[in-house]
């Protein structure tokens, strides 16, 4: 069956595959996992190192299969308003080498209710 571009999974960025732009990657099938080690600073703050890995295929226009990954480190800190997160990551995709000039800095915020 034909798969249209708007029906594909979009991933990449802070909440899925760090080291890539937000929703940069498209897939008709995907699997993602994360390994993250956290160093607790206080109740709502931690420093961390991580490894994000995905396996995907895209059948929309032409068949493409890859297993991109991102590695890096970051810090999350709690405030009265919520938890702020900053991550530094570099990603590798297809046959491209790890290139520090293409690394990303991700900022995130989780609100308290």
XYZ file of C-alpha atoms in Angstrom:
113
model
C 0.000 0.000 0.000
C 1.076 3.541 -0.715
C 2.103 5.640 2.289
C 1.741 9.415 2.026
C 4.188 11.916 3.540
C 1.623 13.213 6.051
C 1.045 9.650 7.344
C 4.671 9.099 8.344
C 6.065 9.177 11.875
C 8.126 12.292 12.492
C 10.885 12.077 15.053
C 14.153 13.611 16.142
C 14.902 16.277 18.719
C 14.703 16.619 22.488
C 11.947 14.088 23.172
C 12.903 11.338 20.741
C 16.368 11.316 19.128
C 18.685 13.985 20.496
C 21.405 15.258 18.168
C 18.880 15.878 15.372
C 16.504 18.743 14.585
C 12.937 18.495 15.873
C 10.913 16.115 13.665
C 13.728 15.961 11.099
C 13.349 12.250 10.333
C 10.370 10.551 8.649
C 9.498 6.868 8.941
C 6.755 4.462 7.991
C 8.078 2.041 10.649
C 10.335 2.910 13.580
C 11.728 1.670 16.878
C 13.546 3.952 19.340
C 15.296 3.361 22.645
C 17.281 5.444 25.129
C 19.959 4.620 27.665
C 20.447 7.469 30.134
C 22.548 7.595 33.305
C 21.569 10.327 35.754
C 23.638 11.870 38.536
C 21.169 13.199 41.102
C 21.988 16.747 42.297
C 18.826 17.341 44.363
C 15.155 16.298 44.336
C 14.385 17.852 40.910
C 17.855 18.350 39.413
C 20.287 15.985 37.723
C 23.174 15.809 35.304
C 23.014 13.037 32.713
C 24.756 11.303 29.836
C 22.722 9.480 27.203
C 22.670 7.329 24.100
C 19.558 7.421 21.863
C 19.172 4.800 19.125
C 16.494 4.374 16.451
C 15.854 1.921 13.651
C 13.503 3.040 10.898
C 12.383 2.521 7.355
C 10.613 4.926 5.037
C 8.513 3.575 2.168
C 6.815 6.823 1.136
C 8.753 7.813 -1.996
C 11.599 5.326 -2.199
C 12.680 2.679 0.258
C 15.130 3.939 2.878
C 16.316 2.104 5.983
C 18.703 3.444 8.643
C 19.720 3.207 12.284
C 20.605 6.754 13.446
C 21.858 7.450 16.953
C 22.640 10.419 19.174
C 25.019 10.714 22.124
C 25.564 13.536 24.557
C 25.135 15.017 28.004
C 22.865 17.466 29.738
C 21.477 18.964 32.895
C 17.942 19.261 34.284
C 17.148 21.643 37.118
C 13.985 22.275 39.052
C 12.477 25.705 39.704
C 9.189 26.877 41.198
C 7.679 26.917 37.691
C 8.878 23.538 36.457
C 11.900 21.600 35.284
C 14.244 23.079 32.665
C 16.458 20.772 30.621
C 19.450 21.536 28.434
C 21.180 18.829 26.388
C 24.215 18.851 24.123
C 24.145 16.052 21.539
C 25.702 14.909 18.309
C 23.904 12.553 15.945
C 24.949 10.108 13.250
C 22.732 9.157 10.314
C 23.225 6.993 7.198
C 26.920 6.879 6.259
C 27.669 10.351 7.649
C 30.411 10.393 10.314
C 29.978 11.908 13.779
C 30.687 15.599 13.211
C 30.945 17.924 16.220
C 30.241 20.906 13.938
C 26.727 19.497 13.428
C 25.986 18.994 17.127
C 22.761 20.341 18.638
C 21.810 22.078 21.870
C 18.292 21.153 22.986
C 16.259 23.187 25.507
C 13.165 21.824 27.208
C 10.660 22.734 29.897
C 8.233 20.607 31.919
C 5.535 22.614 33.736
C 4.199 21.826 37.199
C 0.426 21.654 37.662
